[in-house]
Short mmCIF file of N, CA and C in Angstrom, two decimals:
data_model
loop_
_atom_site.label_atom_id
_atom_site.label_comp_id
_atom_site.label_asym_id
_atom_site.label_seq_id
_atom_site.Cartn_x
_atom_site.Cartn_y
_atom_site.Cartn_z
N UNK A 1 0.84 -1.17 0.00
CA UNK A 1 0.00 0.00 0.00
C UNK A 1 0.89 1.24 0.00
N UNK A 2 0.40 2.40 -1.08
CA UNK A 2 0.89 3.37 -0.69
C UNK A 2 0.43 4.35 -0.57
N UNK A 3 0.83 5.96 0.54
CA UNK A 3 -0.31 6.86 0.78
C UNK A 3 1.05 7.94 1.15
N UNK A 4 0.56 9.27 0.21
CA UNK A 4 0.88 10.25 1.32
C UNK A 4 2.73 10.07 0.99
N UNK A 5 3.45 9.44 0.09
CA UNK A 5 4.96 9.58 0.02
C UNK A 5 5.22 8.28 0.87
N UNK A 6 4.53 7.39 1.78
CA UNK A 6 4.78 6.32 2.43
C UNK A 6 4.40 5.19 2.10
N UNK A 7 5.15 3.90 1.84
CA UNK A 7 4.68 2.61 1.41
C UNK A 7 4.89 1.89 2.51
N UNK A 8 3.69 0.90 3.00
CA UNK A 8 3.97 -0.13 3.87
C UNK A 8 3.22 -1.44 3.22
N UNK A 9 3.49 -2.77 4.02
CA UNK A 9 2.68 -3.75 3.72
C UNK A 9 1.87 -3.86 5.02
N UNK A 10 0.46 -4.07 4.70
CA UNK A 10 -0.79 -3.95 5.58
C UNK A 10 -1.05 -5.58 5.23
N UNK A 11 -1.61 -5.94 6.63
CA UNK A 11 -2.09 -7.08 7.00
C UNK A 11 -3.44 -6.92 7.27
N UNK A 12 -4.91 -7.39 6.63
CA UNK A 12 -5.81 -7.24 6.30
C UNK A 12 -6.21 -8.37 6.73
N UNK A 13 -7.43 -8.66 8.13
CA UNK A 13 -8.67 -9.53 8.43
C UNK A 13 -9.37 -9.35 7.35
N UNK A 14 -9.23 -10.86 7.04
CA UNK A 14 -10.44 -11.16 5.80
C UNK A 14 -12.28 -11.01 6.17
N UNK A 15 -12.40 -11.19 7.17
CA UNK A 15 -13.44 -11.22 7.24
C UNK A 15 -13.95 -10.22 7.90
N UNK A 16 -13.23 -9.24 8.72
CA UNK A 16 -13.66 -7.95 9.38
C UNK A 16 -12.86 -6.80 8.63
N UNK A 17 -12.30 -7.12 7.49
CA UNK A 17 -11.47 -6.01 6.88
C UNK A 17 -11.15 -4.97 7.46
N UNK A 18 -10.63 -5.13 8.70
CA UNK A 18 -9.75 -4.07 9.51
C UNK A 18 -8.05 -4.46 9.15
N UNK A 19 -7.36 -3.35 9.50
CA UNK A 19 -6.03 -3.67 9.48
C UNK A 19 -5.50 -4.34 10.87
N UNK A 20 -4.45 -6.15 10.65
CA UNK A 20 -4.20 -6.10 11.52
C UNK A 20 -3.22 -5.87 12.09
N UNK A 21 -2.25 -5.49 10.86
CA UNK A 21 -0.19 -5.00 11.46
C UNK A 21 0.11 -4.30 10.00
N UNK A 22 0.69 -3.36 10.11
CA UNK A 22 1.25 -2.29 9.73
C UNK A 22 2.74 -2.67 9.82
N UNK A 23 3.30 -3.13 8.33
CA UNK A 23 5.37 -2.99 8.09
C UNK A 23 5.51 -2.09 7.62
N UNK A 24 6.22 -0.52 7.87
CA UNK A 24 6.60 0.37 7.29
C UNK A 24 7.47 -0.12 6.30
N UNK A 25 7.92 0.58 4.76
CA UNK A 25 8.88 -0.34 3.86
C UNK A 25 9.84 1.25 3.63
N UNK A 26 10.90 1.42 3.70
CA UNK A 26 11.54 2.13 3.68
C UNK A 26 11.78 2.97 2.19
N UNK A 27 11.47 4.42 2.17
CA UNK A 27 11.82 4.74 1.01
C UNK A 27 12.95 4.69 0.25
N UNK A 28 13.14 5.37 -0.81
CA UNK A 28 14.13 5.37 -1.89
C UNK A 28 15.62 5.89 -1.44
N UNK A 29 14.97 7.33 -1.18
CA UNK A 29 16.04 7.75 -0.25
C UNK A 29 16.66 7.18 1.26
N UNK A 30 15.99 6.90 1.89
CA UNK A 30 16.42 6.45 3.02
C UNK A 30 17.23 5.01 2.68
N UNK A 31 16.91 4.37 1.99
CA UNK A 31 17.43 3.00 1.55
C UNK A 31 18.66 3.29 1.20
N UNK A 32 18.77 4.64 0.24
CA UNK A 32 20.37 4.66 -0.32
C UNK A 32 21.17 5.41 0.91
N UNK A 33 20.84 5.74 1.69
CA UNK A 33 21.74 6.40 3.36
C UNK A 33 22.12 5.16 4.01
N UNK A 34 21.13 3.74 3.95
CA UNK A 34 21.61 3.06 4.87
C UNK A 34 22.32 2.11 4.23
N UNK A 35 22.17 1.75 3.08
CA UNK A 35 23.17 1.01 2.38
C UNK A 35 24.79 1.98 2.18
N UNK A 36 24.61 3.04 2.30
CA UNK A 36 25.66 3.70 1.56
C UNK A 36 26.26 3.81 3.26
N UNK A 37 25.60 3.82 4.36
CA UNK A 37 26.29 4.20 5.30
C UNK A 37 27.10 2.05 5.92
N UNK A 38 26.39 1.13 5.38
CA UNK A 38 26.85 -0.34 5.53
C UNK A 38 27.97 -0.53 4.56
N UNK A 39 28.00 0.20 3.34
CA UNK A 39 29.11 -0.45 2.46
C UNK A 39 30.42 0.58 2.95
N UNK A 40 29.46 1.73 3.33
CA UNK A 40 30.87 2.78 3.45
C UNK A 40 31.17 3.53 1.89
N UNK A 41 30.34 3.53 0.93
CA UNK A 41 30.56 4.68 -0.02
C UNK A 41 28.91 4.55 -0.74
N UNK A 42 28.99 5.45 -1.76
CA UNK A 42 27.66 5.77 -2.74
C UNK A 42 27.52 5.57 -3.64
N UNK A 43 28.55 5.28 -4.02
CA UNK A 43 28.92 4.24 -5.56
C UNK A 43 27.61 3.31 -6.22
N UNK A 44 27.18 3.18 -5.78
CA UNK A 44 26.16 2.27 -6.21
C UNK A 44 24.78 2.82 -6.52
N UNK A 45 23.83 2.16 -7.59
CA UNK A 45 22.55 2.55 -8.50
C UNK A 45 21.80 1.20 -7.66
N UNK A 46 20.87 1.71 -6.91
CA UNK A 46 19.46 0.74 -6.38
C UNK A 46 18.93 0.11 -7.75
N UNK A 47 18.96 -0.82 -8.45
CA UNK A 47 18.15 -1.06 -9.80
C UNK A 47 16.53 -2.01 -9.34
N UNK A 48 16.29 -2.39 -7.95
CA UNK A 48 15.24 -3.20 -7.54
C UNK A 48 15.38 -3.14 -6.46
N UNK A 49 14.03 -3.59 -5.90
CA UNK A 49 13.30 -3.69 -4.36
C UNK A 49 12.81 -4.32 -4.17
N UNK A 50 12.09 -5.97 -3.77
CA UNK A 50 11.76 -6.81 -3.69
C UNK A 50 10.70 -6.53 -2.88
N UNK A 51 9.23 -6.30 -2.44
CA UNK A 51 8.55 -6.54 -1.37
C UNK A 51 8.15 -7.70 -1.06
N UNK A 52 8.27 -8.46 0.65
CA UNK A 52 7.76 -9.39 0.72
C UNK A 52 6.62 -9.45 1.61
N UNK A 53 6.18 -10.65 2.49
CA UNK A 53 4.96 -10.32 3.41
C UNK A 53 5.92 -9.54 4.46
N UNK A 54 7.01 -9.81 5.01
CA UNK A 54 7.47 -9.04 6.19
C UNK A 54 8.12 -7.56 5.56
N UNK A 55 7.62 -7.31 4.28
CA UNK A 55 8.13 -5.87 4.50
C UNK A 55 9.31 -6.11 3.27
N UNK A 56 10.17 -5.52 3.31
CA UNK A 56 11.65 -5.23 2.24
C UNK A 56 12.11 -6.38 2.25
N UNK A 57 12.22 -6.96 1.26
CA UNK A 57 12.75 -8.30 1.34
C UNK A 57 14.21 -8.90 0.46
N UNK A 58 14.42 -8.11 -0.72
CA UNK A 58 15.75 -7.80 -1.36
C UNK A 58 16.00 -6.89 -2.27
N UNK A 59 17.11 -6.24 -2.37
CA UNK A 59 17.64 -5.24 -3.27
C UNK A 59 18.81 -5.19 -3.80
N UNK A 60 18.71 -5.09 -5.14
CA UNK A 60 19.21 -4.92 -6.19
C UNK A 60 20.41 -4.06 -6.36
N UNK A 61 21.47 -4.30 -6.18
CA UNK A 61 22.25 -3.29 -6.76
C UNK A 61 23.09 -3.58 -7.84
N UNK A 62 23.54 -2.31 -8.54
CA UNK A 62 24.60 -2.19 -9.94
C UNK A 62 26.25 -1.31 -9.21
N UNK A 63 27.04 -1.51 -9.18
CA UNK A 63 28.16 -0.96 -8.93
C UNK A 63 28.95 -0.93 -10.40
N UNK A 64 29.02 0.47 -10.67
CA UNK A 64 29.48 0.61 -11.90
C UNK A 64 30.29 0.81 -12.09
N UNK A 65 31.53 0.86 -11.34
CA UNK A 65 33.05 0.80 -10.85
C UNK A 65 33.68 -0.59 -11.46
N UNK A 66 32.64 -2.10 -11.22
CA UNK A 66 33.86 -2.91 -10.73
C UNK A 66 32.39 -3.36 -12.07
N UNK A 67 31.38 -2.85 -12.72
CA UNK A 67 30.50 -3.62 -13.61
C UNK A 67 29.45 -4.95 -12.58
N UNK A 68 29.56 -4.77 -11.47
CA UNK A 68 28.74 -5.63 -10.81
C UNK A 68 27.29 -5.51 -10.15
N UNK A 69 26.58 -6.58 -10.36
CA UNK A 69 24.94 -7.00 -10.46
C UNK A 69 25.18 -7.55 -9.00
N UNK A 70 24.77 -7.04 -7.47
CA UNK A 70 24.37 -7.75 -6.37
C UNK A 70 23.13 -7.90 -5.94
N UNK A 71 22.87 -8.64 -5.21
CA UNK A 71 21.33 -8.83 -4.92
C UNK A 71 22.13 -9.08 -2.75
N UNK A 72 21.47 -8.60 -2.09
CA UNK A 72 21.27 -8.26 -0.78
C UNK A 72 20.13 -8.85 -0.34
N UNK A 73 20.06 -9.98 0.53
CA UNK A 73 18.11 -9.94 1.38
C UNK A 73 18.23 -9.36 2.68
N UNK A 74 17.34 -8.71 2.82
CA UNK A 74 17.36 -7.61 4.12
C UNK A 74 16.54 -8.28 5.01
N UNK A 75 17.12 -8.34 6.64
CA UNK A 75 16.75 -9.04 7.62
C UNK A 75 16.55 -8.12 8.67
N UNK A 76 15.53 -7.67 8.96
CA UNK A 76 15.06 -6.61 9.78
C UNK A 76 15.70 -5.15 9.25
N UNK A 77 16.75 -4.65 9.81
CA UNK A 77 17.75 -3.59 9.26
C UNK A 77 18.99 -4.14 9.05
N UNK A 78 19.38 -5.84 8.89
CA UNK A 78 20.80 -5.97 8.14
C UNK A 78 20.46 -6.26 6.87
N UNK A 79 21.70 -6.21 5.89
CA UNK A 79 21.74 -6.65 4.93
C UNK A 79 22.59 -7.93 4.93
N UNK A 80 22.53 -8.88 4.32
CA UNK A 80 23.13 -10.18 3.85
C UNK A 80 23.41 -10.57 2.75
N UNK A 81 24.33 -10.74 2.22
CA UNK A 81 24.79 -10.91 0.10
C UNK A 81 24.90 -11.80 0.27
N UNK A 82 23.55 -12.28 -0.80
CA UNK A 82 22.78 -13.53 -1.43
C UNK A 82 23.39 -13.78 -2.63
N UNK A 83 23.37 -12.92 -3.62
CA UNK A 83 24.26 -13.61 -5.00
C UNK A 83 24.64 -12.02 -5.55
N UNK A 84 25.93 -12.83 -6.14
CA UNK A 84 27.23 -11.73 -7.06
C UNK A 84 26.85 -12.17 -8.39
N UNK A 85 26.34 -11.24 -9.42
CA UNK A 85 26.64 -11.73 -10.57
C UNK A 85 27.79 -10.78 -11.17
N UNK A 86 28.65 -12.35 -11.90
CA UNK A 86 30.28 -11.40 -12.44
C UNK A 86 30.18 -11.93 -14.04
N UNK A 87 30.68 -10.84 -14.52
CA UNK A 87 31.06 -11.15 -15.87
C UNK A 87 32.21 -11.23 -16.37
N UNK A 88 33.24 -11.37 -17.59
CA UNK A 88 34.09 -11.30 -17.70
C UNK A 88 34.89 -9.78 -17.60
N UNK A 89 33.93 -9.06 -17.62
CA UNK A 89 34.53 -7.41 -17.99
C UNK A 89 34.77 -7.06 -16.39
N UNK A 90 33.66 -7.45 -15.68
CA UNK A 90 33.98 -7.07 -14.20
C UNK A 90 34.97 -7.93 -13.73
N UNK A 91 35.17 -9.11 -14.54
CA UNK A 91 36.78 -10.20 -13.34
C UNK A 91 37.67 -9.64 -13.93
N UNK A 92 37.77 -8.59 -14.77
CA UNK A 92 39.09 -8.28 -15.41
C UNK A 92 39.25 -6.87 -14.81
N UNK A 93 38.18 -6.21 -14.68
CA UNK A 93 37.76 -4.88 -13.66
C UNK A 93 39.10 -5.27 -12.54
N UNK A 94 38.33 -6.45 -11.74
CA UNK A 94 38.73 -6.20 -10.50
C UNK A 94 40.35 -6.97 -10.35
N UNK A 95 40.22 -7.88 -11.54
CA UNK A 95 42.22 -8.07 -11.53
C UNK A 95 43.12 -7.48 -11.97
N UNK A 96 42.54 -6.20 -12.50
CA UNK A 96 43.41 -5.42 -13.12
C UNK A 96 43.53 -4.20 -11.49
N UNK A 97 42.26 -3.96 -11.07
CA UNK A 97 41.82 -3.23 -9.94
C UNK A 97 43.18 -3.56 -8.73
N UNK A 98 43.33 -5.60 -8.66
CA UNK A 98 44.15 -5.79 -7.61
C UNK A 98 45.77 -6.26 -7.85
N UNK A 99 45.77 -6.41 -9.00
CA UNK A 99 47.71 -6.85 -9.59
C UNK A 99 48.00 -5.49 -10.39
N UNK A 100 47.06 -4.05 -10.82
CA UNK A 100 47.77 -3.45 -11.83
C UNK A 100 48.09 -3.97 -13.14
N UNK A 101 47.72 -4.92 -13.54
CA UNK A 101 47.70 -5.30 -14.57
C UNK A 101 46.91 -6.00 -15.43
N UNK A 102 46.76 -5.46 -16.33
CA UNK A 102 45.64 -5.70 -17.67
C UNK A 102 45.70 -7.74 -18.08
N UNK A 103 45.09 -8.44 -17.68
CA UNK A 103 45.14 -9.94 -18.50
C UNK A 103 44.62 -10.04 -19.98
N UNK A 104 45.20 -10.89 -20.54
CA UNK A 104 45.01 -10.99 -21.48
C UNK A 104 43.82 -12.40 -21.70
N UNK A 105 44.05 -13.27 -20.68
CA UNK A 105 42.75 -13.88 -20.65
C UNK A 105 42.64 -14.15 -18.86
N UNK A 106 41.37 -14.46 -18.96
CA UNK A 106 41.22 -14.88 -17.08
C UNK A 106 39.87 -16.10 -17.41
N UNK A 107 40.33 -16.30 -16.47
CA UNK A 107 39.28 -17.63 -15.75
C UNK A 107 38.58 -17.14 -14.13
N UNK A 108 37.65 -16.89 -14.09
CA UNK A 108 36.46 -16.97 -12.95
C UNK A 108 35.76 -17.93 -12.20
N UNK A 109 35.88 -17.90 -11.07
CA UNK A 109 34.62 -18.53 -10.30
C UNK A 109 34.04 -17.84 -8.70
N UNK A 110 32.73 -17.98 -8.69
CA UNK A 110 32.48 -17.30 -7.37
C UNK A 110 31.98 -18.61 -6.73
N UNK A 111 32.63 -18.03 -5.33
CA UNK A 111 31.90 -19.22 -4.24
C UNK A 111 31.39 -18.26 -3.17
N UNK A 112 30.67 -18.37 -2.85
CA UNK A 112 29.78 -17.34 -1.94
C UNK A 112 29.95 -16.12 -1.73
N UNK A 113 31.07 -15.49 -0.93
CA UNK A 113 31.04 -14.09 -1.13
C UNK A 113 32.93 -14.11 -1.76
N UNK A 114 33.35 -15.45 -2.55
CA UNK A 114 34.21 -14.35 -2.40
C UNK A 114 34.80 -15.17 -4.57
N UNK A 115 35.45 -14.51 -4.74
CA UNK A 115 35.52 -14.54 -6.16
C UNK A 115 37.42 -15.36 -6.59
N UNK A 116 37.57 -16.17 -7.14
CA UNK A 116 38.82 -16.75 -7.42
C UNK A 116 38.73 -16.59 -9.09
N UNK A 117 39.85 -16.10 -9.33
CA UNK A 117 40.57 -15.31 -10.81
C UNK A 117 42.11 -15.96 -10.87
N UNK A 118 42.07 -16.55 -11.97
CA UNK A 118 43.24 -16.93 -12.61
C UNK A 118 43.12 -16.22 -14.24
N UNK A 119 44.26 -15.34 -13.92
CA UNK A 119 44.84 -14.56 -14.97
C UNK A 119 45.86 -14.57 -15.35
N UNK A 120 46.14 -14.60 -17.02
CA UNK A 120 47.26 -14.72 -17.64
C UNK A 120 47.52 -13.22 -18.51
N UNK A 121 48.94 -12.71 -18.03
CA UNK A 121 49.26 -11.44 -18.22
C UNK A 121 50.59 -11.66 -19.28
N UNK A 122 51.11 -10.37 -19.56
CA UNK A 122 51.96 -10.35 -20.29
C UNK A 122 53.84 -10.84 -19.12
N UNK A 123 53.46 -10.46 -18.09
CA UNK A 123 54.29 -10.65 -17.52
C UNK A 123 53.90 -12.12 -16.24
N UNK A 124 53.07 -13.10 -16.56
CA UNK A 124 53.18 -14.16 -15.90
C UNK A 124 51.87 -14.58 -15.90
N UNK A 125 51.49 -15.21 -14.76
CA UNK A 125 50.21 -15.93 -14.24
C UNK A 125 49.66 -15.71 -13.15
N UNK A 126 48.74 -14.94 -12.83
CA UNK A 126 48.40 -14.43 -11.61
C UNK A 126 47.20 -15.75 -10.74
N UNK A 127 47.09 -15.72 -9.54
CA UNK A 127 45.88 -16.15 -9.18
C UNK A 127 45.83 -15.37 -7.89
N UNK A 128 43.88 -15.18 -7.94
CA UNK A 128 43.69 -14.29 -7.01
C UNK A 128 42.20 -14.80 -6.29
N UNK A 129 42.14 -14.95 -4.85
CA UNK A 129 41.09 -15.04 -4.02
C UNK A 129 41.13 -13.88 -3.58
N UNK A 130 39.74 -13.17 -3.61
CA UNK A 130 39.43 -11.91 -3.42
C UNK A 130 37.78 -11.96 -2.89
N UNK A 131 37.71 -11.12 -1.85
CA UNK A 131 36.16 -11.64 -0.76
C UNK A 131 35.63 -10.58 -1.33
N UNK A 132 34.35 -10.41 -1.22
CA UNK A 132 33.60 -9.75 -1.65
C UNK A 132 32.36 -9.21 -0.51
N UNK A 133 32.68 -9.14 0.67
CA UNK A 133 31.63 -8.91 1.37
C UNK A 133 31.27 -7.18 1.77
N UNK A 134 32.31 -6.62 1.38
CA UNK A 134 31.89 -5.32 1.02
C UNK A 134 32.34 -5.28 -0.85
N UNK A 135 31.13 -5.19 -1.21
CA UNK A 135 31.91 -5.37 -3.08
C UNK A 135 31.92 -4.19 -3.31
N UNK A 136 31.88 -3.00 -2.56
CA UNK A 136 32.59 -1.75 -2.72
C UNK A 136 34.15 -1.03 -3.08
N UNK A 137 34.29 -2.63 -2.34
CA UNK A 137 35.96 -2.85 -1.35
C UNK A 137 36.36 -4.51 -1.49
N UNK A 138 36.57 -4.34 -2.88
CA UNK A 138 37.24 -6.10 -2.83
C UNK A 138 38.77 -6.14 -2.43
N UNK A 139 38.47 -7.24 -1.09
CA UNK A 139 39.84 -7.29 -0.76
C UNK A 139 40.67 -8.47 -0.84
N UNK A 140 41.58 -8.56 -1.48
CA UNK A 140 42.41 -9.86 -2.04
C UNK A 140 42.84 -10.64 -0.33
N UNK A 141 42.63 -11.85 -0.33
CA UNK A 141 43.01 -12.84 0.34
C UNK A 141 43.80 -13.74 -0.05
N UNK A 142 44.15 -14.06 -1.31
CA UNK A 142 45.13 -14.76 -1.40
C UNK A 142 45.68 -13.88 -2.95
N UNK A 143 47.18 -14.00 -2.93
CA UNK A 143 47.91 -13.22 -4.35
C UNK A 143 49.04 -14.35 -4.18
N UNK A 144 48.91 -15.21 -5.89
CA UNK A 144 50.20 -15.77 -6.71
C UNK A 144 50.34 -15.16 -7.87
N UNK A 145 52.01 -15.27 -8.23
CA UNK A 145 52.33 -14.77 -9.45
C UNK A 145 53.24 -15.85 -9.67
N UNK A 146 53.01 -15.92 -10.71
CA UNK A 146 54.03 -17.31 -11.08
C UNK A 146 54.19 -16.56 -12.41
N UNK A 147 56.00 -16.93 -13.16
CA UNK A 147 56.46 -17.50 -13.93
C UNK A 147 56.35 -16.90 -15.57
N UNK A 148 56.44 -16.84 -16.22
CA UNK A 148 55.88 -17.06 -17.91
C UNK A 148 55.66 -18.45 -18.04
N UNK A 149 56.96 -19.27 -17.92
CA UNK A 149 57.08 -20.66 -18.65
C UNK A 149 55.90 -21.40 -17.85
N UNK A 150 56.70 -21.43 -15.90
CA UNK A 150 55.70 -22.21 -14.92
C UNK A 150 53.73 -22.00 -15.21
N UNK A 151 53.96 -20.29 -15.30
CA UNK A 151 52.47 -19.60 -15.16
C UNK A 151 51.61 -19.96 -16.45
N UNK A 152 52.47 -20.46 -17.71
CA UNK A 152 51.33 -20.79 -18.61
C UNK A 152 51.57 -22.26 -18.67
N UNK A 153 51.95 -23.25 -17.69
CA UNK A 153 52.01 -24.55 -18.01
C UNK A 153 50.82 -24.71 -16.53
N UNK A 154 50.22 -23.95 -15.43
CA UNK A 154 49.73 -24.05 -14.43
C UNK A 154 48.29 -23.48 -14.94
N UNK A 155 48.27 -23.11 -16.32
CA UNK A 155 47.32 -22.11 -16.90
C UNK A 155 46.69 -22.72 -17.63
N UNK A 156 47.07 -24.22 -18.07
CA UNK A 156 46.45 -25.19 -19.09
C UNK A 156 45.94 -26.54 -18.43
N UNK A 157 47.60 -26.53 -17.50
CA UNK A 157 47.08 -28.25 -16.56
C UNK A 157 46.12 -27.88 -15.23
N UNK A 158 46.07 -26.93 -14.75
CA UNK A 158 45.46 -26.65 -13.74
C UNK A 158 43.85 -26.18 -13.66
N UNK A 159 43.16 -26.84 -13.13
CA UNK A 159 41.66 -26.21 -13.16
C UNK A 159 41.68 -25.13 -12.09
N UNK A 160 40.91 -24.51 -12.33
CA UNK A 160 40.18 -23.20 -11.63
C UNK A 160 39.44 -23.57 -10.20
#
């Protein structure tokens, strides 16, 4: 329901059609203060809002920095990251973001919040575990550099 600049979800007796609980759902603006004050910057475009029966139930964001699609489910006033979608332009975003250097090809995978990149550069073979739980702020947890010869023989026999 919405009235007056305010949206809530109303709980409605079917048979006495009175209201019986009132979820305030947080506006537009206020949503981008409290996300922007949890990630710690503003970087980010709200692209969706999920309503559920308890009220706000997930939101959508675009970070156009690193090219990334998150989805957040909101649990009273926390947020929790439910799924990262990455593409190749954003794993190259963010390995270029954490070695300084441009790959010429990479390999991806995400496992829950955090993202593993094997990249092959002009100057070797990188691999990188990098968490993602502020994806404002990806912070590398694990950094290898291997080799030319080693880094492209670890780059063919080695899975991801």
């Amino acid at each position: 329901m919405e009235s007056e600049g305010k949206r809530a979800v109303v709980w409605i007796n079917r048979l006495s059609g009175r209201a019986i609980r009132t979820i305030p759902i947080l506006s537009e603006n206020d949503l981008k203060i409290m996300l922007s004050s949890f990630l710690g910057s503003d970087e980010f475009n709200i692209l969706d809002t999920e309503i559920g029966v308890n009220g706000l139930d997930k939101v959508k964001l675009e970070i156009p920095r690193y090219y990334l699609e998150i989805i957040f489910k909101v649990k009273d006033k926390y947020f929790v990251l439910d799924e990262i979608k990455l593409t190749n332009i954003s794993a190259k975003t963010i390995f270029h973001e954490i070695t300084g250097v441009v790959p010429k090809d990479i390999k991806w995978r995400v496992d829950n919040e955090r993202i593993v990149l094997k990249g092959k550069a002009s100057n070797g073979c990188y691999y990188l575990v990098v968490d993602l739980k502020n994806p404002l702020k990806p912070m590398p947890l694990i950094k290898k550099k291997r080799g030319k010869l080693i880094g492209t023989l670890y780059w063919f026999f080695k899975k991801i």
